[in-house]
Coordinates of N, CA and C and ligand atoms in Angstrom, one line a residue:
X11 N 144.0 308.4 -43.1 CA 144.3 309.1 -41.8 C 144.3 308.1 -40.7
X12 N 143.3 307.2 -40.8 CA 143.2 306.1 -39.7 C 144.4 305.3 -39.8
X13 N 144.8 304.9 -41.1 CA 145.9 304.0 -41.2 C 147.2 304.6 -40.7
X14 N 147.4 305.9 -40.9 CA 148.5 306.7 -40.4 C 148.6 306.6 -39.0
X15 N 147.4 306.8 -38.3 CA 147.3 306.7 -36.8 C 147.7 305.4 -36.3
X16 N 147.2 304.4 -36.9 CA 147.5 303.0 -36.5 C 149.0 302.7 -36.7
X17 N 149.5 303.1 -37.8 CA 151.0 302.9 -38.1 C 151.8 303.6 -37.0
X18 N 151.4 304.9 -36.7 CA 152.1 305.6 -35.7 C 152.1 304.9 -34.3
X19 N 150.9 304.4 -33.9 CA 150.7 303.7 -32.7 C 151.6 302.5 -32.6
X20 N 151.6 301.7 -33.8 CA 152.4 300.5 -33.8 C 153.9 300.9 -33.6
X21 N 154.3 301.9 -34.3 CA 155.7 302.3 -34.2 C 156.1 302.7 -32.8
X22 N 155.0 303.4 -32.1 CA 155.2 303.8 -30.7 C 155.5 302.6 -29.8
X23 N 154.7 301.5 -30.1 CA 154.9 300.2 -29.3 C 156.2 299.7 -29.5
X24 N 156.7 299.6 -30.8 CA 158.0 299.1 -31.1 C 159.1 299.9 -30.3
X25 N 158.9 301.2 -30.4 CA 159.9 302.0 -29.6 C 159.9 301.8 -28.1
X26 N 158.7 301.7 -27.6 CA 158.6 301.4 -26.2 C 159.3 300.1 -25.8
X27 N 159.0 299.1 -26.7 CA 159.6 297.8 -26.4 C 161.1 297.8 -26.4
X28 N 161.6 298.6 -27.5 CA 163.0 298.8 -27.6 C 163.7 299.4 -26.3
X29 N 162.9 300.4 -25.8 CA 163.3 301.1 -24.6 C 163.6 300.1 -23.5
X30 N 162.6 299.2 -23.3 CA 162.7 298.3 -22.2 C 163.8 297.2 -22.4
X31 N 163.9 296.7 -23.6 CA 164.8 295.6 -23.8 C 166.2 296.0 -24.3
X32 N 166.3 297.1 -24.8 CA 167.6 297.4 -25.5 C 168.3 298.6 -24.9
X33 N 167.7 299.7 -25.0 CA 168.4 300.9 -24.7 C 168.8 301.0 -23.2
X34 N 167.6 300.7 -22.3 CA 167.9 300.8 -20.9 C 168.6 299.6 -20.3
X35 N 168.6 298.4 -21.1 CA 169.2 297.2 -20.5 C 170.6 297.4 -20.1
X36 N 171.4 298.2 -20.8 CA 172.8 298.4 -20.4 C 173.0 299.1 -19.1
X37 N 171.9 299.7 -18.6 CA 172.0 300.5 -17.4 C 171.5 299.7 -16.2
X38 N 171.0 298.4 -16.4 CA 170.5 297.6 -15.3 C 171.7 296.9 -14.6
X39 N 171.5 296.4 -13.4 CA 172.5 295.7 -12.7 C 171.9 294.7 -11.7
X40 N 172.6 293.7 -11.5 CA 172.1 292.6 -10.6 C 173.1 292.3 -9.4
X41 N 172.6 292.2 -8.2 CA 173.5 291.8 -7.1 C 173.1 290.4 -6.7
X42 N 174.0 289.6 -6.5 CA 173.8 288.1 -6.1 C 174.5 287.7 -4.9
X43 N 174.0 286.6 -4.3 CA 174.7 286.0 -3.1 C 175.5 284.8 -3.7
X44 N 176.3 284.3 -2.8 CA 177.0 283.0 -3.2 C 176.0 281.9 -3.2
X45 N 176.5 280.6 -3.5 CA 175.6 279.4 -3.5 C 175.0 279.1 -2.2
X46 N 173.7 279.0 -2.2 CA 173.0 278.6 -0.9 C 172.7 277.1 -1.0
X47 N 172.2 276.6 0.1 CA 171.8 275.1 0.1 C 170.7 274.8 1.0
X48 N 170.0 273.8 0.8 CA 169.0 273.2 1.8 C 169.1 271.7 1.7
X49 N 169.6 271.1 2.9 CA 169.8 269.6 2.9 C 168.9 269.0 3.9
X50 N 168.2 267.9 3.5 CA 167.4 267.1 4.5 C 168.2 266.3 5.4
X51 N 167.8 266.2 6.6 CA 168.5 265.3 7.6 C 167.8 263.9 7.7
X52 N 168.5 263.0 8.3 CA 168.0 261.7 8.5 C 166.7 261.7 9.3
X53 N 165.6 260.9 9.0 CA 164.5 260.9 9.8 C 164.5 259.5 10.5
X54 N 163.9 259.5 11.7 CA 163.6 258.3 12.5 C 162.7 257.4 11.6
X55 N 163.0 256.1 11.7 CA 162.1 255.2 11.0 C 160.7 255.2 11.5
X56 N 159.8 255.0 10.6 CA 158.3 255.0 10.9 C 158.0 253.9 11.9
X57 N 158.4 252.7 11.4 CA 158.2 251.5 12.3 C 159.6 250.9 12.6
X58 N 160.0 251.1 13.9 CA 161.2 250.6 14.4 C 161.1 249.9 15.8
X59 N 160.8 248.6 15.7 CA 160.6 247.8 16.9 C 161.9 247.2 17.4
X60 N 162.3 247.4 18.6 CA 163.5 246.9 19.1 C 163.2 246.0 20.4
X61 N 164.1 245.1 20.6 CA 163.9 244.1 21.6 C 165.2 244.0 22.5
X62 N 165.0 243.5 23.8 CA 166.0 243.3 24.7 C 165.7 242.2 25.7
X63 N 166.7 241.6 26.2 CA 166.5 240.8 27.4 C 166.5 241.6 28.6
X64 N 166.1 241.0 29.7 CA 166.2 241.8 30.9 C 166.4 240.8 32.1
X65 N 167.5 241.0 32.9 CA 167.7 240.2 34.0 C 166.9 240.7 35.2
X66 N 166.7 242.0 35.2 CA 165.9 242.5 36.3 C 164.4 242.4 36.1
X67 N 164.0 241.9 35.0 CA 162.5 241.7 34.7 C 161.7 243.0 34.5
X68 N 162.3 244.1 34.6 CA 161.6 245.4 34.5 C 162.2 246.3 33.3
X69 N 163.1 245.7 32.6 CA 163.7 246.3 31.3 C 164.5 247.6 31.7
X70 N 164.8 247.8 33.0 CA 165.6 249.0 33.4 C 167.0 248.7 32.9
X71 N 167.4 247.4 32.6 CA 168.7 247.1 32.2 C 168.7 246.8 30.7
X72 N 167.7 247.2 30.0 CA 167.5 246.9 28.5 C 168.8 247.4 27.7
X73 N 169.2 246.5 26.8 CA 170.2 246.9 25.7 C 169.5 246.5 24.4
X74 N 169.1 247.6 23.8 CA 168.2 247.4 22.6 C 168.9 247.0 21.3
X75 N 168.3 246.1 20.7 CA 168.8 245.5 19.4 C 167.6 245.2 18.5
X76 N 167.9 245.1 17.3 CA 166.8 244.8 16.3 C 166.2 243.3 16.4
X77 N 167.2 242.4 16.7 CA 166.8 241.0 16.9 C 167.8 240.4 18.0
X78 N 167.3 239.6 18.8 CA 168.1 238.9 19.8 C 168.8 237.7 19.2
X79 N 170.1 237.5 19.5 CA 170.8 236.3 19.0 C 170.3 235.1 19.8
X80 N 170.1 235.3 21.1 CA 169.8 234.2 22.0 C 168.3 234.1 22.3
X81 N 167.9 232.9 22.7 CA 166.6 232.6 23.1 C 166.3 233.2 24.6
X82 N 165.1 233.2 25.0 CA 164.7 233.7 26.4 C 164.3 232.6 27.2
X83 N 164.1 231.3 26.8 CA 163.8 230.3 27.6 C 164.4 229.0 27.1
X84 N 164.7 228.1 28.0 CA 165.3 226.8 27.7 C 164.8 225.8 28.7
X85 N 163.6 225.4 28.6 CA 163.0 224.4 29.6 C 163.5 223.0 29.3
X86 N 163.8 222.3 30.4 CA 164.2 220.8 30.2 C 163.3 220.0 31.1
X87 N 163.3 218.7 30.7 CA 162.6 217.7 31.5 C 161.2 218.1 32.0
X88 N 160.5 218.7 31.0 CA 159.1 219.1 31.2 C 158.2 217.8 31.5
X89 N 157.5 217.9 32.5 CA 156.4 216.9 32.8 C 155.1 217.5 32.6
X90 N 154.0 216.7 32.3 CA 152.7 217.3 32.1 C 152.4 218.2 33.2
X91 N 151.9 219.4 32.9 CA 151.6 220.4 33.9 C 152.7 221.3 34.2
X92 N 153.9 221.0 33.9 CA 155.1 221.9 34.2 C 155.1 223.0 33.2
X93 N 155.7 224.2 33.7 CA 155.9 225.3 32.8 C 157.3 225.7 32.8
X94 N 157.7 226.6 31.9 CA 159.0 226.9 31.6 C 159.6 227.9 32.6
X95 N 158.7 228.5 33.5 CA 159.3 229.4 34.4 C 159.1 230.9 33.8
X96 N 159.7 231.8 34.5 CA 159.5 233.2 34.1 C 160.5 233.7 33.0
X97 N 160.0 234.2 31.9 CA 160.9 234.8 31.0 C 160.3 236.1 30.5
X98 N 161.1 237.1 30.5 CA 160.6 238.4 30.1 C 161.4 239.0 29.0
X99 N 160.8 239.5 28.0 CA 161.5 240.3 27.0 C 161.0 241.7 27.0
X100 N 161.9 242.7 26.6 CA 161.4 244.0 26.5 C 161.2 244.4 25.0
X101 N 160.2 245.2 24.8 CA 159.9 245.7 23.5 C 160.0 247.3 23.6
X102 N 160.5 247.9 22.6 CA 160.6 249.3 22.5 C 160.2 249.8 21.2
X103 N 159.2 250.7 21.1 CA 158.9 251.3 19.8 C 159.8 252.5 19.6
X104 N 160.9 252.4 18.7 CA 161.8 253.4 18.6 C 161.5 254.2 17.3
X105 N 160.4 254.0 16.7 CA 160.0 254.7 15.5 C 159.2 255.9 15.8
X106 N 158.6 256.5 14.8 CA 157.8 257.7 14.9 C 156.3 257.4 14.9
X107 N 155.8 256.2 14.6 CA 154.5 255.9 14.5 C 154.1 255.0 15.7
X108 N 152.9 255.2 16.2 CA 152.4 254.1 17.0 C 152.3 252.8 16.3
X109 N 152.6 251.6 17.0 CA 152.7 250.4 16.3 C 151.7 249.4 16.9
X110 N 151.0 248.7 16.0 CA 150.1 247.6 16.3 C 151.1 246.4 16.4
X111 N 151.1 245.7 17.6 CA 152.0 244.6 17.8 C 151.4 243.2 17.8
X112 N 152.0 242.3 17.1 CA 151.6 240.9 17.1 C 152.8 240.0 17.5
X113 N 152.4 238.9 18.1 CA 153.3 237.8 18.5 C 153.1 236.5 17.7
X114 N 154.1 235.9 17.3 CA 154.0 234.6 16.7 C 155.2 233.8 17.0
X115 N 155.2 232.5 16.7 CA 156.4 231.7 16.9 C 156.8 231.2 15.5
X116 N 158.1 231.3 15.2 CA 158.6 231.0 13.9 C 159.7 230.0 14.0
X117 N 160.1 229.5 12.8 CA 161.2 228.5 12.8 C 160.9 227.4 13.8
X118 N 159.8 226.9 13.9 CA 159.5 225.8 14.9 C 159.9 224.4 14.3
X119 N 160.7 223.8 15.2 CA 161.1 222.4 14.9 C 160.8 221.6 16.0
X120 N 160.1 220.4 15.8 CA 159.7 219.5 16.8 C 160.4 218.2 16.6
X121 N 161.4 217.9 17.5 CA 162.3 216.8 17.3 C 162.2 215.7 18.3
X122 N 162.4 214.4 17.8 CA 162.4 213.3 18.6 C 163.8 213.2 19.1
X123 N 164.0 213.3 20.4 CA 165.3 213.2 21.0 C 165.6 211.8 21.5
X124 N 164.6 211.0 21.7 CA 164.8 209.7 22.3 C 163.4 209.0 22.2
X125 N 163.5 207.7 22.5 CA 162.2 206.9 22.5 C 162.1 206.3 23.9
X126 N 161.3 206.7 24.8 CA 161.3 206.3 26.1 C 159.9 205.9 26.7
X127 N 159.9 205.2 27.7 CA 158.6 204.8 28.4 C 157.7 204.2 27.5
X128 N 156.4 204.8 27.6 CA 155.3 204.3 26.7 C 155.1 205.1 25.4
X129 N 156.2 205.8 25.1 CA 156.1 206.7 23.9 C 155.6 206.0 22.6
X130 N 156.3 204.8 22.3 CA 156.0 204.1 21.2 C 154.6 203.3 21.3
X131 N 154.5 202.7 22.5 CA 153.3 202.0 22.8 C 152.0 202.8 22.7
X132 N 152.2 204.1 23.0 CA 151.0 205.1 22.9 C 150.7 205.5 21.5
X133 N 151.5 204.9 20.5 CA 151.1 205.2 19.2 C 152.1 206.1 18.4
X134 N 153.2 206.5 19.0 CA 154.2 207.3 18.3 C 155.0 206.4 17.3
X135 N 154.6 206.4 16.0 CA 155.3 205.5 15.0 C 156.6 206.1 14.6
X136 N 156.9 207.3 15.0 CA 158.3 207.9 14.6 C 159.1 208.1 15.8
X137 N 158.9 207.4 16.8 CA 159.5 207.5 18.1 C 161.1 207.5 18.0
X138 N 161.7 208.6 18.4 CA 163.1 208.5 18.4 C 163.8 208.8 17.1
X139 N 163.1 209.3 16.0 CA 163.7 209.4 14.7 C 164.2 210.7 14.3
X140 N 164.2 211.7 15.1 CA 164.8 213.0 14.8 C 163.9 214.1 14.5
X141 N 164.5 215.1 13.7 CA 163.9 216.3 13.4 C 162.5 216.3 12.8
X142 N 161.6 217.1 13.2 CA 160.2 217.2 12.6 C 159.4 216.0 12.8
X143 N 159.8 215.1 13.8 CA 159.0 213.9 14.0 C 158.4 213.9 15.4
X144 N 158.6 214.9 16.1 CA 158.1 215.0 17.5 C 156.6 215.3 17.6
X145 N 156.0 215.1 18.8 CA 154.6 215.4 19.1 C 154.4 216.3 20.2
X146 N 155.5 217.1 20.5 CA 155.4 218.0 21.7 C 154.6 219.3 21.3
X147 N 154.7 219.8 20.1 CA 154.0 221.0 19.8 C 152.6 221.0 20.1
X148 N 151.8 220.0 19.7 CA 150.4 219.9 20.1 C 150.1 219.7 21.6
X149 N 151.2 219.4 22.4 CA 150.9 219.2 23.8 C 151.5 220.4 24.6
X150 N 151.8 221.5 23.9 CA 152.3 222.7 24.6 C 151.3 223.8 24.6
X151 N 151.2 224.4 25.7 CA 150.3 225.7 25.9 C 151.3 226.8 25.9
X152 N 151.0 227.9 25.2 CA 151.8 229.1 25.2 C 151.0 230.2 25.8
X153 N 151.8 231.0 26.6 CA 151.1 232.2 27.3 C 152.0 233.4 27.0
X154 N 151.4 234.5 27.0 CA 152.2 235.8 26.9 C 151.4 236.9 27.6
X155 N 152.0 237.8 28.3 CA 151.3 238.9 29.0 C 152.2 240.1 28.7
X156 N 151.4 241.2 28.4 CA 152.1 242.5 28.4 C 152.1 243.0 29.8
X157 N 153.2 243.4 30.4 CA 153.2 243.9 31.8 C 153.7 245.3 31.8
X158 N 153.1 246.1 32.8 CA 153.7 247.4 33.1 C 155.0 247.1 33.7
X159 N 156.1 247.7 33.0 CA 157.5 247.4 33.5 C 157.7 247.8 34.9
X160 N 157.1 248.9 35.4 CA 157.4 249.3 36.7 C 156.6 248.7 37.8
X161 N 155.4 248.3 37.5 CA 154.6 247.7 38.5 C 154.4 246.1 38.3
X162 N 154.8 245.6 37.2 CA 154.6 244.2 36.8 C 153.1 243.9 36.7
X163 N 152.2 244.9 36.7 CA 150.8 244.6 36.5 C 150.5 244.2 35.1
X164 N 149.7 243.2 35.0 CA 149.4 242.6 33.7 C 148.3 243.6 32.9
X165 N 148.7 243.9 31.6 CA 147.8 244.8 30.9 C 147.0 244.1 29.8
X166 N 147.6 242.9 29.4 CA 146.9 242.2 28.3 C 147.6 240.8 28.3
X167 N 146.7 239.8 28.2 CA 147.3 238.4 28.2 C 146.7 237.6 27.1
X168 N 147.5 236.7 26.5 CA 147.0 235.7 25.6 C 147.5 234.3 26.0
X169 N 146.7 233.3 25.7 CA 147.1 231.9 26.1 C 146.4 231.0 25.4
X170 N 146.9 229.8 25.2 CA 146.2 228.7 24.5 C 147.2 227.8 23.8
X171 N 146.7 227.1 22.9 CA 147.6 226.1 22.2 C 148.7 226.8 21.6
X172 N 149.9 226.2 21.8 CA 151.2 226.8 21.2 C 151.0 226.7 19.6
X173 N 150.4 225.6 19.2 CA 150.2 225.5 17.7 C 149.4 226.7 17.1
X174 N 148.6 227.4 17.9 CA 147.8 228.5 17.3 C 148.8 229.6 17.0
X175 N 149.9 229.7 17.6 CA 150.9 230.8 17.4 C 151.9 230.6 16.3
X176 N 152.0 229.3 15.8 CA 152.9 228.9 14.9 C 152.7 229.6 13.6
X177 N 153.6 230.5 13.2 CA 153.5 231.3 12.0 C 152.2 232.1 11.9
X178 N 151.5 232.3 13.0 CA 150.2 233.0 13.0 C 150.2 234.2 14.0
X179 N 150.4 235.4 13.5 CA 150.5 236.6 14.3 C 149.3 236.7 15.2
X180 N 149.4 237.0 16.4 CA 148.3 237.2 17.3 C 148.5 238.6 18.0
X181 N 147.5 239.3 18.1 CA 147.6 240.7 18.5 C 147.9 240.7 20.0
X182 N 148.9 241.7 20.4 CA 149.1 241.9 21.8 C 149.1 243.4 22.0
X183 N 148.2 244.1 21.3 CA 148.0 245.5 21.6 C 148.9 246.5 20.8
X184 N 148.8 247.7 21.1 CA 149.6 248.7 20.5 C 150.7 249.2 21.4
X185 N 151.7 249.8 20.8 CA 152.8 250.4 21.5 C 153.1 251.8 20.9
X186 N 152.9 252.8 21.8 CA 153.0 254.1 21.3 C 154.4 254.5 20.9
X187 N 154.6 255.5 20.1 CA 156.0 255.9 19.7 C 156.8 256.2 21.0
X188 N 157.9 255.6 21.1 CA 158.8 255.9 22.3 C 158.4 254.9 23.5
X189 N 157.3 254.2 23.5 CA 156.9 253.4 24.6 C 157.7 252.1 24.7
X190 N 157.9 251.7 26.0 CA 158.6 250.4 26.3 C 157.6 249.5 27.0
X191 N 157.6 248.2 26.6 CA 156.7 247.3 27.4 C 157.5 246.1 27.7
X192 N 157.1 245.4 28.8 CA 157.7 244.1 29.2 C 156.8 243.0 28.8
X193 N 157.2 242.0 28.2 CA 156.4 241.0 27.8 C 156.9 239.6 28.4
X194 N 156.0 239.1 29.3 CA 156.2 237.8 30.0 C 155.8 236.7 29.1
X195 N 156.7 235.7 28.9 CA 156.4 234.6 28.0 C 156.6 233.3 28.8
X196 N 155.8 232.3 28.5 CA 155.8 231.0 29.1 C 155.3 229.9 28.2
X197 N 155.8 228.8 28.4 CA 155.1 227.6 27.8 C 154.9 226.5 28.9
X198 N 153.9 225.7 28.7 CA 153.6 224.7 29.7 C 153.2 223.5 28.9
X199 N 153.6 222.3 29.5 CA 153.2 221.0 28.9 C 151.8 220.7 29.4
X200 N 150.9 220.4 28.5 CA 149.5 220.1 28.8 C 149.4 218.8 29.6
X201 N 148.3 218.8 30.4 CA 147.9 217.5 31.0 C 146.8 216.9 30.2
X202 N 146.5 215.7 30.2 CA 145.4 215.1 29.4 C 144.1 215.9 29.7
X203 N 143.4 216.2 28.6 CA 142.2 217.0 28.7 C 142.4 218.5 28.3
X204 N 143.6 218.9 28.3 CA 143.9 220.3 28.0 C 144.2 220.5 26.5
X205 N 143.8 221.5 25.9 CA 144.0 221.7 24.5 C 143.9 220.5 23.6
X206 N 142.9 219.7 23.9 CA 142.7 218.5 23.1 C 143.6 217.3 23.4
X207 N 144.4 217.5 24.4 CA 145.4 216.4 24.7 C 144.7 215.1 25.3
X208 N 145.3 214.0 25.0 CA 144.8 212.7 25.6 C 145.9 212.1 26.4
X209 N 145.6 211.0 27.2 CA 146.7 210.3 27.9 C 147.7 209.8 26.8
X210 N 147.2 209.4 25.7 CA 148.1 208.8 24.7 C 149.0 209.9 24.1
X211 N 148.4 211.0 23.7 CA 149.1 212.1 23.0 C 150.2 212.7 23.9
X212 N 149.9 212.7 25.2 CA 150.9 213.2 26.2 C 152.0 212.2 26.3
X213 N 151.7 210.9 26.3 CA 152.8 209.9 26.3 C 153.7 210.1 25.1
X214 N 153.1 210.2 23.9 CA 153.8 210.4 22.6 C 154.7 211.6 22.7
X215 N 154.3 212.6 23.5 CA 155.1 213.9 23.5 C 156.3 213.8 24.4
X216 N 156.6 212.7 25.1 CA 157.7 212.7 26.0 C 159.0 212.6 25.2
X217 N 160.1 213.1 25.8 CA 161.4 213.2 25.2 C 161.5 213.7 23.8
X218 N 160.6 214.6 23.5 CA 160.6 215.4 22.3 C 161.1 216.8 22.7
X219 N 161.6 217.5 21.7 CA 162.1 218.8 21.9 C 161.6 219.8 20.9
X220 N 161.1 220.9 21.3 CA 160.6 221.9 20.4 C 161.5 223.1 20.4
X221 N 161.9 223.5 19.4 CA 162.7 224.8 19.2 C 162.0 225.8 18.4
X222 N 162.1 227.0 18.8 CA 161.3 228.1 18.0 C 161.9 229.4 18.3
X223 N 161.6 230.4 17.6 CA 161.9 231.9 17.8 C 160.5 232.6 18.0
X224 N 160.5 233.5 19.0 CA 159.4 234.4 19.1 C 159.5 235.5 18.1
X225 N 158.5 235.9 17.4 CA 158.6 237.0 16.5 C 157.5 238.1 16.9
X226 N 158.0 239.3 17.2 CA 157.1 240.4 17.3 C 157.1 241.3 16.1
X227 N 156.0 241.6 15.6 CA 155.8 242.4 14.4 C 155.1 243.7 14.7
X228 N 155.6 244.8 14.3 CA 155.0 246.1 14.5 C 154.6 246.8 13.2
X229 N 153.3 247.1 13.2 CA 152.8 247.7 12.0 C 152.2 249.1 12.4
X230 N 152.4 250.1 11.7 CA 151.9 251.5 12.0 C 150.4 251.4 12.3
X231 N 150.1 251.8 13.5 CA 148.6 251.7 13.9 C 147.8 252.8 13.2
Ligands
CA320 CA1 157.1 211.1 16.8
CA321 CA1 157.4 211.6 20.4

């Protein structure tokens, strides 16, 4: 009796299952839409540091590029104590993240352009011999200041031996997403007693020419 009951229940399940999958299936219907889509758009770069020259010194005339083709200073006939004058570059954080900014000098070449005055007598054994033989780098002082573009007020300044910036990133603060800053740049030829210079080393540094590029690096803060 119990087995018959179990058999009957099992049969009932089979019939129920057939009802759902077979018999009623022919009476179902589906309504569909056409093909839909979801496409992602381009996103602003997380770190996008742009640079510009400025004739007006306040970056109101900025034309933003990833890298400048030209330099921003070209000092000639520097005498001990002379500086390169005023050079300003503009930096813009065009990315979506606040950026931690560093400054360094790269592609530095110290060249002997001539052998003049007491240059050789002061101990320059490579006087007048060309590229990478100059002594001007250790006689240069490099300065940089972050300026408020509107007020020219200095917000952060660094300064010291040019040598310290060669291939060595130095912090110049952070730049918020969308923010623009003016960076004043200068080099100065040292006088004896500054940054380890002596009368002899300053003599050795005459008629030498240093070329370099400034590099600003932005890292998400
Ligand atoms: Ca030399
Ligand atoms: Ca020299």
